[in-house]
Coordinates of C-alpha atoms and ligand atoms in Angstrom, one line a residue:
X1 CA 102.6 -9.1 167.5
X2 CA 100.0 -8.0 169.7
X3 CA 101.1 -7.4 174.2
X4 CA 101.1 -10.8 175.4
X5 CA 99.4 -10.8 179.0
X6 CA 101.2 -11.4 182.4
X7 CA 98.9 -14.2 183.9
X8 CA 100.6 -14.5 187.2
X9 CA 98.3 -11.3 188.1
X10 CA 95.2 -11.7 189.5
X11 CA 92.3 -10.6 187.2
X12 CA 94.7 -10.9 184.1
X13 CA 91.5 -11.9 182.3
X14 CA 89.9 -8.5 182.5
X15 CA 91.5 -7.6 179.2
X16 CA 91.5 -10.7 178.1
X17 CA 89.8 -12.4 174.9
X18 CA 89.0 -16.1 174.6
X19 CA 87.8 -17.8 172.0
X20 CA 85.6 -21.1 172.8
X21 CA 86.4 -24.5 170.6
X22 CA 84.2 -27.5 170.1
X23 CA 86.5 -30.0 169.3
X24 CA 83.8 -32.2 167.4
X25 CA 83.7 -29.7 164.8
X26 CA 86.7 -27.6 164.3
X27 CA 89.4 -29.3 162.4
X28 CA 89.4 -33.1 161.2
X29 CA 93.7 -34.9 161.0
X30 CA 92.6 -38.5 160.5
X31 CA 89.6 -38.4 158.4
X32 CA 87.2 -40.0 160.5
X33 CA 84.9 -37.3 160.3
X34 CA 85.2 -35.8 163.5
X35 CA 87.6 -33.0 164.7
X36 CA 90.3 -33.6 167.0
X37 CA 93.0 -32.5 169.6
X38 CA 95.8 -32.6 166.4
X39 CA 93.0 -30.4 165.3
X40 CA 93.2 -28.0 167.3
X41 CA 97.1 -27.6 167.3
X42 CA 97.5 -26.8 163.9
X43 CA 95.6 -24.4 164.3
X44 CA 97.1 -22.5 167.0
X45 CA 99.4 -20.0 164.6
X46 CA 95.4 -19.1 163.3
X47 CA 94.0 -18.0 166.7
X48 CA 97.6 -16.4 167.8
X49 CA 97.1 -14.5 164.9
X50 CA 93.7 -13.3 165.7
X51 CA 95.2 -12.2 169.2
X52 CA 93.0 -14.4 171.7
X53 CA 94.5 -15.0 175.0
X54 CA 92.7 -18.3 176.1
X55 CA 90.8 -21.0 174.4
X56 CA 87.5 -22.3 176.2
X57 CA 88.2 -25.8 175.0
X58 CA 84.1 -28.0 174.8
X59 CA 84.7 -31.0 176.9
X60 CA 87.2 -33.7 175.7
X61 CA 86.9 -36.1 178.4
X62 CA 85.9 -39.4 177.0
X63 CA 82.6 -40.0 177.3
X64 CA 79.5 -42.1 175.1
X65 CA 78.8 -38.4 173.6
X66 CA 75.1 -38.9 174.0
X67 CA 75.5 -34.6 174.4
X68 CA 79.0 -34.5 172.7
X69 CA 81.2 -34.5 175.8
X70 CA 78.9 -33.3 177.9
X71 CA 78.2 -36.4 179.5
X72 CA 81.3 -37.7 180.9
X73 CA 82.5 -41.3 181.5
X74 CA 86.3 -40.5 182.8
X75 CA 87.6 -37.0 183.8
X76 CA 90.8 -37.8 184.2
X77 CA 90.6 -39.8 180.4
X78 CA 90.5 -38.1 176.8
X79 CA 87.7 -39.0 174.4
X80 CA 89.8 -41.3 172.1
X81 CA 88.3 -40.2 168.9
X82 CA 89.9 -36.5 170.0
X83 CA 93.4 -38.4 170.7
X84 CA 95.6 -39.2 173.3
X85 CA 97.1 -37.4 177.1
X86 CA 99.7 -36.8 174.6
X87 CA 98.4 -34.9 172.2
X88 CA 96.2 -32.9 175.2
X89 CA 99.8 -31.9 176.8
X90 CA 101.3 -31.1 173.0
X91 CA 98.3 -28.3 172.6
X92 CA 98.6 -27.1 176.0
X93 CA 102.3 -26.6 175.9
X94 CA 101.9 -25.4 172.0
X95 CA 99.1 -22.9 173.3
X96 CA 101.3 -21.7 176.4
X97 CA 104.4 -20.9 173.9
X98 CA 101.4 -18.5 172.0
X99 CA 100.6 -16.8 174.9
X100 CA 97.2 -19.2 174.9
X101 CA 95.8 -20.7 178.4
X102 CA 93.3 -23.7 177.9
X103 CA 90.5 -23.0 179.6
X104 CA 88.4 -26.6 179.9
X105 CA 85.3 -27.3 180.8
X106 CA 84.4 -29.0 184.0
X107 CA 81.0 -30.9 184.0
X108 CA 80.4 -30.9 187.8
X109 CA 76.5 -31.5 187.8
X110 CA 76.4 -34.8 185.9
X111 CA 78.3 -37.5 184.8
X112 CA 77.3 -40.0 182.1
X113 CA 75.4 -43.0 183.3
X114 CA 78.6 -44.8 181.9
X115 CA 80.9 -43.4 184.4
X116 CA 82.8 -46.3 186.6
X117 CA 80.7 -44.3 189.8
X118 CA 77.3 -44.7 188.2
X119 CA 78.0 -47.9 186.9
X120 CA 79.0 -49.0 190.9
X121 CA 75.9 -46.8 192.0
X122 CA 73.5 -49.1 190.4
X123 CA 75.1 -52.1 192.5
X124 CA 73.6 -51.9 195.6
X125 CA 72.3 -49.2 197.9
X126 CA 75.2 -49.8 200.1
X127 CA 77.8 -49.6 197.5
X128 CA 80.0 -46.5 198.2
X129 CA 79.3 -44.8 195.0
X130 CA 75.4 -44.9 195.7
X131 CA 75.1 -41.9 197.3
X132 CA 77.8 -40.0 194.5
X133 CA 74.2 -40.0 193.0
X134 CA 70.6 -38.4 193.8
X135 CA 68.2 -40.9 194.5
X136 CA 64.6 -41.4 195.5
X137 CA 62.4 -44.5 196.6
X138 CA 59.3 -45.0 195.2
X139 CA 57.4 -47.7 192.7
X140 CA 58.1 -47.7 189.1
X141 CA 55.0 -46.8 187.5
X142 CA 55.3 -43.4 189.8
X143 CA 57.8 -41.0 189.6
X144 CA 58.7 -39.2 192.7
X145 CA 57.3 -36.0 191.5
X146 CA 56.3 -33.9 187.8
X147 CA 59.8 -32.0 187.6
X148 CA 60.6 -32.0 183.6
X149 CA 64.3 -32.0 182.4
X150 CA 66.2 -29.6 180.2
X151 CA 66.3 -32.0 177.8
X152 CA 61.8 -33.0 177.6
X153 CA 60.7 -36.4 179.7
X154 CA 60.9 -36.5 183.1
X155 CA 63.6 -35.7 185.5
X156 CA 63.4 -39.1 187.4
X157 CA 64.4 -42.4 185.7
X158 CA 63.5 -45.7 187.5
X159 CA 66.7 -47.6 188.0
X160 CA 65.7 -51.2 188.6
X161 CA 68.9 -52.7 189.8
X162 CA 68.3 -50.8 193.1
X163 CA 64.9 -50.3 192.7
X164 CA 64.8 -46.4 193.3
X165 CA 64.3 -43.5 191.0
X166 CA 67.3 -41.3 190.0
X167 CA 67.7 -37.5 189.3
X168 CA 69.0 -35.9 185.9
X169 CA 68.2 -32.3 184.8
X170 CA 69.3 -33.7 181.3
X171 CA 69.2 -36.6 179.2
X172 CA 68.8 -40.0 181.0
X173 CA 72.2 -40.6 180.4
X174 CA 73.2 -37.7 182.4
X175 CA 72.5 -38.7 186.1
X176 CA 73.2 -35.6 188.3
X177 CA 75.9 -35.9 190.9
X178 CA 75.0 -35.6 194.5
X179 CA 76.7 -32.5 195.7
X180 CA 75.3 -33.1 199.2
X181 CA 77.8 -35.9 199.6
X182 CA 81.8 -34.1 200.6
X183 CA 83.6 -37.1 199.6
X184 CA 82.0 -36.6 196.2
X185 CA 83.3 -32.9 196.4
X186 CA 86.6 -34.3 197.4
X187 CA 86.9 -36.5 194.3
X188 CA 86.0 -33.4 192.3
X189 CA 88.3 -31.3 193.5
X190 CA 91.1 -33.9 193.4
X191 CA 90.0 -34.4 189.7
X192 CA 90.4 -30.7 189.1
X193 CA 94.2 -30.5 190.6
X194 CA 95.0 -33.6 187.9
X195 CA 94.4 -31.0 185.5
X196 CA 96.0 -27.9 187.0
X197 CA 99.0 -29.8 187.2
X198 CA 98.7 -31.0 183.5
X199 CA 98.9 -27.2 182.9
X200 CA 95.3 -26.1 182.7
X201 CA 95.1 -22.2 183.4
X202 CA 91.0 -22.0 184.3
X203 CA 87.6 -23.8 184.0
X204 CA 84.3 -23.0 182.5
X205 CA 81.7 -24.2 184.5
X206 CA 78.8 -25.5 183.0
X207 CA 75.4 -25.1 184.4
X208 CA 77.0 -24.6 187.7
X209 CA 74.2 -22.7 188.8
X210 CA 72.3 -26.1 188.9
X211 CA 74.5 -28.2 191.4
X212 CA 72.6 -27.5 194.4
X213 CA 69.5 -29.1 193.4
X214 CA 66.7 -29.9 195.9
X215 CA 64.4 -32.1 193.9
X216 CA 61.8 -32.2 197.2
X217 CA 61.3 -28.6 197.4
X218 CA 61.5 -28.9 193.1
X219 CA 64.5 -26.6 192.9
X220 CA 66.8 -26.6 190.3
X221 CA 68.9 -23.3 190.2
X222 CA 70.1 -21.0 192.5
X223 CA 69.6 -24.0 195.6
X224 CA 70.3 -22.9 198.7
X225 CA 73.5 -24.4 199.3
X226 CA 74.8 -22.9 196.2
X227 CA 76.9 -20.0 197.1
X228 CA 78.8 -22.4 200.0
X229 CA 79.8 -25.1 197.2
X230 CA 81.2 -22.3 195.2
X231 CA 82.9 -20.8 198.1
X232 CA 83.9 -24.9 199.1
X233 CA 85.2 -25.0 195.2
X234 CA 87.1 -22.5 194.9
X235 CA 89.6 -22.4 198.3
X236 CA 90.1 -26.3 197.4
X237 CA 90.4 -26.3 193.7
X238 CA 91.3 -23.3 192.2
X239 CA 92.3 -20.9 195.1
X240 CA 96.5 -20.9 194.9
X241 CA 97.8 -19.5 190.9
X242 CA 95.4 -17.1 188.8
X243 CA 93.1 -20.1 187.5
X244 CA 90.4 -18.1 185.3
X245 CA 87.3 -19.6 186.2
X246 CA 83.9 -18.9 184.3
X247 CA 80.6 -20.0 185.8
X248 CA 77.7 -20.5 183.6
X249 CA 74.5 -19.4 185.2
X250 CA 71.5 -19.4 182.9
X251 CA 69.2 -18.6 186.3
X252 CA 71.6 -15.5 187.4
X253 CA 70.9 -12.0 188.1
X254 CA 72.5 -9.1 188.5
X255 CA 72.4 -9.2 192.0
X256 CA 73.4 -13.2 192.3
X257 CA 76.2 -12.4 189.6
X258 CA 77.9 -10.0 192.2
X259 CA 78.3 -13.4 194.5
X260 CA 79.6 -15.4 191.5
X261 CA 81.8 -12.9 190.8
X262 CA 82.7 -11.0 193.5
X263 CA 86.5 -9.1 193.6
X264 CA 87.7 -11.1 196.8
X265 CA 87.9 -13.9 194.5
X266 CA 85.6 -16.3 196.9
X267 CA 83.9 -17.9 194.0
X268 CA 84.9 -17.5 190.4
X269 CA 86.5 -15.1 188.1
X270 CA 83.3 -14.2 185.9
X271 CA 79.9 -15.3 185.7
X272 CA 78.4 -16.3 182.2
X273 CA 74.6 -15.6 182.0
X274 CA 71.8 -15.3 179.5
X275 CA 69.6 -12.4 180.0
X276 CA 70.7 -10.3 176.5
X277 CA 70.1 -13.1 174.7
X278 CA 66.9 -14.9 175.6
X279 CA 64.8 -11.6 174.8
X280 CA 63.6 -13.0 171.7
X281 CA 61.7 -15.3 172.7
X282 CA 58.2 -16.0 175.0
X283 CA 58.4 -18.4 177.1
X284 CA 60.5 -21.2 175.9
X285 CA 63.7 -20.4 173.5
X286 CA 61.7 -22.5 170.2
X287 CA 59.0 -19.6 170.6
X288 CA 60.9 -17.1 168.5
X289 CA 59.6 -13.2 169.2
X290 CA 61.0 -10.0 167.4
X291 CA 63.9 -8.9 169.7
X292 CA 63.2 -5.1 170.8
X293 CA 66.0 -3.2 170.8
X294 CA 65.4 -0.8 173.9
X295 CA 64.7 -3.9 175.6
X296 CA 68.1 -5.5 175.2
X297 CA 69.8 -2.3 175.7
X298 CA 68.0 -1.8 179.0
X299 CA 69.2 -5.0 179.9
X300 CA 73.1 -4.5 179.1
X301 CA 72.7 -1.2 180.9
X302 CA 71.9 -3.0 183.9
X303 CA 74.2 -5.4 183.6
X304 CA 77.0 -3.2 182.7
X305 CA 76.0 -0.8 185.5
X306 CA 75.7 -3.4 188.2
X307 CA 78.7 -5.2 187.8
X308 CA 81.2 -2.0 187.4
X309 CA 83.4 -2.3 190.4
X310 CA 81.1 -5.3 192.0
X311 CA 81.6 -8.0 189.8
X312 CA 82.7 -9.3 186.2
X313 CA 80.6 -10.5 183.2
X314 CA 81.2 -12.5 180.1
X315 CA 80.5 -10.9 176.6
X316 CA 79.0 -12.9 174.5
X317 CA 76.6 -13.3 171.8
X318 CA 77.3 -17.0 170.0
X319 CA 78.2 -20.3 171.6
X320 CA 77.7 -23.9 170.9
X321 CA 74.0 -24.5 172.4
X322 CA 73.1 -20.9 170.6
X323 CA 72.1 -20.1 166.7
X324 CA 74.4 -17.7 164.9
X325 CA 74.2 -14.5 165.9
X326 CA 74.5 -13.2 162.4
X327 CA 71.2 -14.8 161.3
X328 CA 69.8 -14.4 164.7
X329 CA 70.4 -10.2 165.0
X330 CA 71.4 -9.7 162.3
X331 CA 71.3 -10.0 158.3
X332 CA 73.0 -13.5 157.1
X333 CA 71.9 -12.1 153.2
X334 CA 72.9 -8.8 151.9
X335 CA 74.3 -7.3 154.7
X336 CA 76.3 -10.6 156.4
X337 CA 79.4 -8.9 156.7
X338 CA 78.4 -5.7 157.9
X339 CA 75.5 -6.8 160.6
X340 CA 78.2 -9.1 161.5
X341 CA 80.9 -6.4 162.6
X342 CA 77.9 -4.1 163.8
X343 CA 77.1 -7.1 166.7
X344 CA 80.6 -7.8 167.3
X345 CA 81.2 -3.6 167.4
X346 CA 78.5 -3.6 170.0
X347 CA 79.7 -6.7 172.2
X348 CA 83.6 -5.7 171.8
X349 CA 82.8 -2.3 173.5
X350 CA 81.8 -3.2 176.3
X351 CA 82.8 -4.1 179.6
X352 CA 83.5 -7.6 180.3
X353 CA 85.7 -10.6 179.1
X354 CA 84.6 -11.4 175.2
X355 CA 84.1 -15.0 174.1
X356 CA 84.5 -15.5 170.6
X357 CA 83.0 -19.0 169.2
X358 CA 84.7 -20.5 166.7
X359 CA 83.3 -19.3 163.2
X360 CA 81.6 -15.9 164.5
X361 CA 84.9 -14.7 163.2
X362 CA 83.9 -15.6 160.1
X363 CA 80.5 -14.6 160.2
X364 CA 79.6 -18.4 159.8
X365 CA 75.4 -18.5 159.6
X366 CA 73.1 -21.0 160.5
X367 CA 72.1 -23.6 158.4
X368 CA 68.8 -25.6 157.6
X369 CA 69.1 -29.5 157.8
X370 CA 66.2 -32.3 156.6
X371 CA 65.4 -33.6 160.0
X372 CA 67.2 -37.0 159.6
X373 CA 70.5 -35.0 159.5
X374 CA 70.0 -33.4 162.9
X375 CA 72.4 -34.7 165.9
X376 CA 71.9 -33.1 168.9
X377 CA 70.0 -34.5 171.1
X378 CA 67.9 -31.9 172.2
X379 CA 67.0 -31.3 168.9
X380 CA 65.6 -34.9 168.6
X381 CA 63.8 -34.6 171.6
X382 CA 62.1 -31.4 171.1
X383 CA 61.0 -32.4 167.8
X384 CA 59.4 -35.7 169.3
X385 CA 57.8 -33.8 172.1
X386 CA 56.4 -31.2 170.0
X387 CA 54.6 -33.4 167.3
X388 CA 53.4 -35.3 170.2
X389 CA 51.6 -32.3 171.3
X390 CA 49.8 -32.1 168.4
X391 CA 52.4 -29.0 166.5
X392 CA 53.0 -29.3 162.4
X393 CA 56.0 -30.6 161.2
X394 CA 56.6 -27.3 159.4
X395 CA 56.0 -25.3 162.8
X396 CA 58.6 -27.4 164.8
X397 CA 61.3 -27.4 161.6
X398 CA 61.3 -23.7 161.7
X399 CA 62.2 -23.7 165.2
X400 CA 64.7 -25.7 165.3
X401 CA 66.0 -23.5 162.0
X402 CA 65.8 -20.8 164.1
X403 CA 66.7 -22.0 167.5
X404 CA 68.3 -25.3 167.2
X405 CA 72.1 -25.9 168.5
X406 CA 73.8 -27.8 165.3
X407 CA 72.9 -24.4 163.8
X408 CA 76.5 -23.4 165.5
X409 CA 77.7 -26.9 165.7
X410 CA 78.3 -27.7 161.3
X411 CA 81.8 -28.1 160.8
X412 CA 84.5 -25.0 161.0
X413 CA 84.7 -23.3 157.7
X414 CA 88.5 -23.4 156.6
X415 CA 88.5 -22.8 152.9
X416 CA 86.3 -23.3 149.7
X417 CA 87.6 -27.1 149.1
X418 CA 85.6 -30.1 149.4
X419 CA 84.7 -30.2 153.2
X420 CA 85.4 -26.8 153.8
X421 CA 88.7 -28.2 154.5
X422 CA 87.3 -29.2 157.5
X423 CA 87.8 -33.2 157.2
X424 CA 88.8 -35.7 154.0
X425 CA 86.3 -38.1 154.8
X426 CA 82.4 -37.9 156.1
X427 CA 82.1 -34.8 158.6
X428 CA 79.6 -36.3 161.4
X429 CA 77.4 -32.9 160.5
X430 CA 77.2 -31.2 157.1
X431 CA 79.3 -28.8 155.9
X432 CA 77.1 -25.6 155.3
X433 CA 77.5 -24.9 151.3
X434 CA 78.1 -21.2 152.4
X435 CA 81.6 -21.9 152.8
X436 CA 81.9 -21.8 148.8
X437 CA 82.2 -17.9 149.9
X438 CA 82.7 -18.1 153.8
X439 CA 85.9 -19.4 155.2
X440 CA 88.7 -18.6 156.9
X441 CA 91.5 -18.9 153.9
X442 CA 89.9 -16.3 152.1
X443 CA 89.3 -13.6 155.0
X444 CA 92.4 -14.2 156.6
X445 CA 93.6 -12.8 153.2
X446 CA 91.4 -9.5 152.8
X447 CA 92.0 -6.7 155.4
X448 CA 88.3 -5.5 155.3
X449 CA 87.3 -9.8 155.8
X450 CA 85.2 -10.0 159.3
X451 CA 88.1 -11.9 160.4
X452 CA 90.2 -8.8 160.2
X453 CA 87.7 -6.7 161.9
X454 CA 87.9 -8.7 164.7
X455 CA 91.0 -8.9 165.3
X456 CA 91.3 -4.9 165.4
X457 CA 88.5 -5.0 168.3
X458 CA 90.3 -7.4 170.1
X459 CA 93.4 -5.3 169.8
X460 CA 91.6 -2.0 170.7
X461 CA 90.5 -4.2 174.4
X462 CA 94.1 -4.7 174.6
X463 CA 95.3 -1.0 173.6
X464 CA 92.2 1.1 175.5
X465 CA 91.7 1.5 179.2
X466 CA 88.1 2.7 178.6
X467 CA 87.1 -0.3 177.2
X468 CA 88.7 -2.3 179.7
X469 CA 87.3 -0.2 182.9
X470 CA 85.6 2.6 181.7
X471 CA 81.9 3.4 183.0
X472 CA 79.4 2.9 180.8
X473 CA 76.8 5.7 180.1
X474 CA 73.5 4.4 177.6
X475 CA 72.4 6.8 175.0
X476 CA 69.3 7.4 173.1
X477 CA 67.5 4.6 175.3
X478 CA 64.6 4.4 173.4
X479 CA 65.4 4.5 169.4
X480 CA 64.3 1.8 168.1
X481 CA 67.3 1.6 165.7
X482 CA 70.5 2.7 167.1
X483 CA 72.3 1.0 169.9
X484 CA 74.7 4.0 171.4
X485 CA 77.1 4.0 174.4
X486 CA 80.2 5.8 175.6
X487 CA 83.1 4.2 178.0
X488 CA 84.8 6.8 180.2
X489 CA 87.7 7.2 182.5
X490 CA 88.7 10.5 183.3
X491 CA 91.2 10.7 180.4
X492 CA 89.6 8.6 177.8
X493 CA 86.3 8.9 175.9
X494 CA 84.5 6.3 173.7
X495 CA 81.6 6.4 171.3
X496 CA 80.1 3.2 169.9
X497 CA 77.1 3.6 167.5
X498 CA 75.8 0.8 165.8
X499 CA 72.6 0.7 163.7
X500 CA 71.0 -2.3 164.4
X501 CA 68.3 -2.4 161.5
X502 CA 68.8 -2.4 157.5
X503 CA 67.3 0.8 157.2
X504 CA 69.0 3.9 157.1
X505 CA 68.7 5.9 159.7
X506 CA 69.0 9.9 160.9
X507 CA 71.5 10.2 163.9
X508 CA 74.0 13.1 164.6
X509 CA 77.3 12.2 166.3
X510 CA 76.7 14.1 169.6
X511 CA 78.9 17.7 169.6
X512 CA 81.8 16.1 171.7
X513 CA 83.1 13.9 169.2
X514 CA 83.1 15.7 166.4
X515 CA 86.5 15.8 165.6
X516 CA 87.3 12.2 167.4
X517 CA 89.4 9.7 166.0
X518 CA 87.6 6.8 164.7
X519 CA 89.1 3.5 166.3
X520 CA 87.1 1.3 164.0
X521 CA 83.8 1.8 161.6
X522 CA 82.7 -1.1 159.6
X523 CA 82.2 1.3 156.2
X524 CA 82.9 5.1 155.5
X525 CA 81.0 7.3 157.7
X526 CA 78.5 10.1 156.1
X527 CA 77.4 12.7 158.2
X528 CA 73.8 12.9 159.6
X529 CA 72.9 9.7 159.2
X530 CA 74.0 5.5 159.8
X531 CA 73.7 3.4 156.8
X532 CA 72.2 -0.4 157.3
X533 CA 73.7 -2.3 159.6
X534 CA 76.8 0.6 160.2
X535 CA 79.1 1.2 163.3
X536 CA 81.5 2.9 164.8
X537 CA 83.4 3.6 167.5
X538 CA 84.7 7.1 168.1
X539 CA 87.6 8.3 170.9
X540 CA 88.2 11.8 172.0
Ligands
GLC1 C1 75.4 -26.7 179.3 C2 76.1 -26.9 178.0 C3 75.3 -27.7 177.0 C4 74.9 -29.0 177.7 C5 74.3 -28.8 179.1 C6 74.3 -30.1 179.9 O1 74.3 -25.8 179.1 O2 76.6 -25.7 177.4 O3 75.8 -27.9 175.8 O4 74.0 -29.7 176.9 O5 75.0 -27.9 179.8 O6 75.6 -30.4 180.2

């Protein structure tokens, strides 16, 4: 059994690996199609097994799922269709006895338009809850101003009741909260120590970076008040025990992550940000470009570099609004298993706190849907928006085949039964036919399964210092190819080459590790040159 962590220390989640759940999709107990909380539990001896220290649980709050959880209508209240309070304090005592925190995720930016506050907001202008909300006077046939939400249409929605326009980055049903308003704060943060006390050991926050919007100046991200909520956040809500908190920050920078994330602990354990993975695209994430290897490794240089000592990242390359990695970077075909372990080789070795979503264990791939069996709701919109624009069908499906968010969202692949396993009635999304041959009963069986391999890296984070604090040196910047690095403290070395095309290619293990000790390679190493897709990682 793999060193269990002691949490009571401050930045216990620097060696840490967490693994991220969406509850819609991972395990099915009452046949209805959708996963649930029951779901998760029996599952728990899986992930203890695979040596994870914390789950980042998708939101379970009850809500009208018009972006599956996202949207919440009571956050102190579990979605029914996930279960009861009961069954939320059975997994997080079952988790704790595993040596698992449950990391949730806080929606802080919106809440649904079906939350009691919004319904109360659309009262009056003098009801209390009117300004939990971001409003705007106007007439209806003119919006405030052009601002576009993440989602397509605009970001303003006339509300007729009150007979002002209101704010939402996202969907209509996602009215942004008001973050200018402290009794709103107050409510929050009062809302967050419900759930400490239930047991909860950190928070993701999603889109925090967003809550300090200033719609009249057309700022989203990075508003100007941003850093103060954090700093606000934090000494109320999660200041007293070592909460692990993880802010997601699609607008941050390397610089801006060093506030997130600094060491003094005034905002949040770790920032989670993008950069890595949006380089292959232009422009918008539907325009898919060829991802240029230097670039991305000039890119985790940086971020490597500029956090060592200032500031902690997340590692990631796979999460619920992202396609698989393994058809994104790598080779879903021939080469499925071993592109797979090449990205996670790469990701695993670095410095950081890895997130592993659900089914990247696996190698799970993305799948390719008629358009009528699409659910998310981005998705839907972008396809509208698109044809609307005068794009082809064909151009906009393979788009969403490449980009689109069910692509990670199909059901959890648990064996090669009907479902997957994965539920004994309808699953809400298909089951991708791959799991005929990808799924976890199988792997879990076969030492050389990506399962496996995975659970070796995330025993090696546990076991070596240099990948938990080593500095991080780039090598060969410009191949095209290979993606090489060494971690180093003054007593510990590590190599990690990975060959990131399926070609083979000529490279020559540099003269100091000749005679290292391989921690992990993903096939049997020849000399001179790295076969398709092959890694390793080397310690002298
Ligand atoms: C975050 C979530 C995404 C959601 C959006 C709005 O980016 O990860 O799934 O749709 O915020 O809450």
């Amino acid at each position: 059994m793999y060193k269990r962590l002691d949490k009571s220390k401050h930045g216990w989640w620097e060696s840490a690996v967490f693994y991220q759940i969406y509850p819609k999709s991972f395990q099915d107990t009452d046949g209805d199609g959708i996963g649930d909380l029951k779901g998760i539990i029996q599952h728990l001896d899986y992930l203890e097994n695979l040596g994870i220290d914390g789950i980042w649980l998708s939101p379970i709050c009850d809500s009208p799922q018009a972006d599956n959880g996202y949207d919440i209508s009571d956050y102190r209240g579990i979605y029914p269709v996930f279960g009861s309070m009961e069954d939320m304090e059975e997994l997080i005592a079952q988790a704790k006895r595993r040596g698992i925190s449950i990391i949730m995720d806080l929606v802080l930016n919106h809440s649904s338009d079906e939350h009691f506050w919004f319904q109360q907001a659309l009262k009056s202008r003098e009801n209390p809850y009117h300004d939990y909300y971001v409003w705007r006077d106007g007439t209806p046939d003119c919006p405030p101003n052009d601002m576009r939400a993440c989602f397509g249409g605009s970001t303003w929605t006339w509300a007729e009741s009150v007979g002002q326009w209101y704010f939402h980055q996202f969907a209509v049903k996602q009215p942004d909260l008001n973050w200018e308003n402290p009794k709103l704060r107050r409510e929050l943060y009062d809302m967050i120590r419900f759930w400490v006390e239930k047991g909860i050991e950190g928070f993701r926050l999603d889109v925090i970076d967003q809550i300090a919007k200033e719609p009249d100046l057309k700022i989203t991200g990075n508003g100007p008040r941003l850093h103060e909520f954090l700093r606000e956040l934090s000494r109320e809500a999660f200041c007293e025990k070592c909460l692990v908190t993880v802010g997601e920050a699609w607008g941050a920078d390397v610089e801006r992550a060093k506030l997130y994330s600094a060491p003094d602990a005034s905002e949040m354990s770790m920032v989670f940000q993008f950069e890595h993975i949006c380089l292959d695209q232009q422009g918008e994430k539907w325009d898919v470009a060829p991802l240029s290897l230097p670039r991305l490794k000039n890119v985790f240089q940086r971020w490597q570099n500029g956090l060592h000592g200032q500031g902690w990242n997340s590692l990631f390359l796979d999460n619920h609004d992202l396609p698989r990695i393994v058809s994104r970077w790598g080779d879903d075909g021939l080469y499925r298993e071993r592109s797979a372990k090449m990205l996670a080789t790469m990701i695993h070795g670095m410095e950081g706190t890895p997130y592993i979503y659900q089914g990247e264990e696996l190698a799970m791939t993305n799948i390719r849907l008629p358009l009528e069996e699409y659910d998310d709701i981005e998705t839907k919109n972008l396809y509208s928006e698109r044809i609307a624009r005068g794009y082809s069908h064909e151009s906009v499906m393979n788009s969403i085949y490449a980009r689109g968010r069910d692509n990670a969202r199909t059901p959890m692949q648990w064996t090669d039964g009907e479902n997957a396993g994965f539920t004994s009635g309808k699953p809400w999304l298909p089951v991708n036919p791959n799991h005929a041959f990808i799924n976890a009963a199988q792997q879990v069986n076969d030492p050389n399964s990506v399962y496996h391999y995975y659970r070796q890296l995330i025993a090696l984070r546990k076991e070596q210092t240099a990948i938990q604090k080593g500095t991080f040196t780039l090598l060969c910047p410009d191949d095209e190819r290979v993606f090489a690095y060494t971690r180093d403290t003054e007593q510990e070395h590590i190599l990690v080459v990975c060959n990131f095309s399926g070609e083979e290619t000529a490279f020559v293990v540099p003269e100091a590790y000749r005679s290292a000790e391989t921690l992990i390679e993903n096939m049997e190493a020849s000399e001179g040159v790295l076969k398709p897709y092959e890694a390793r990682m080397l310690k002298r």
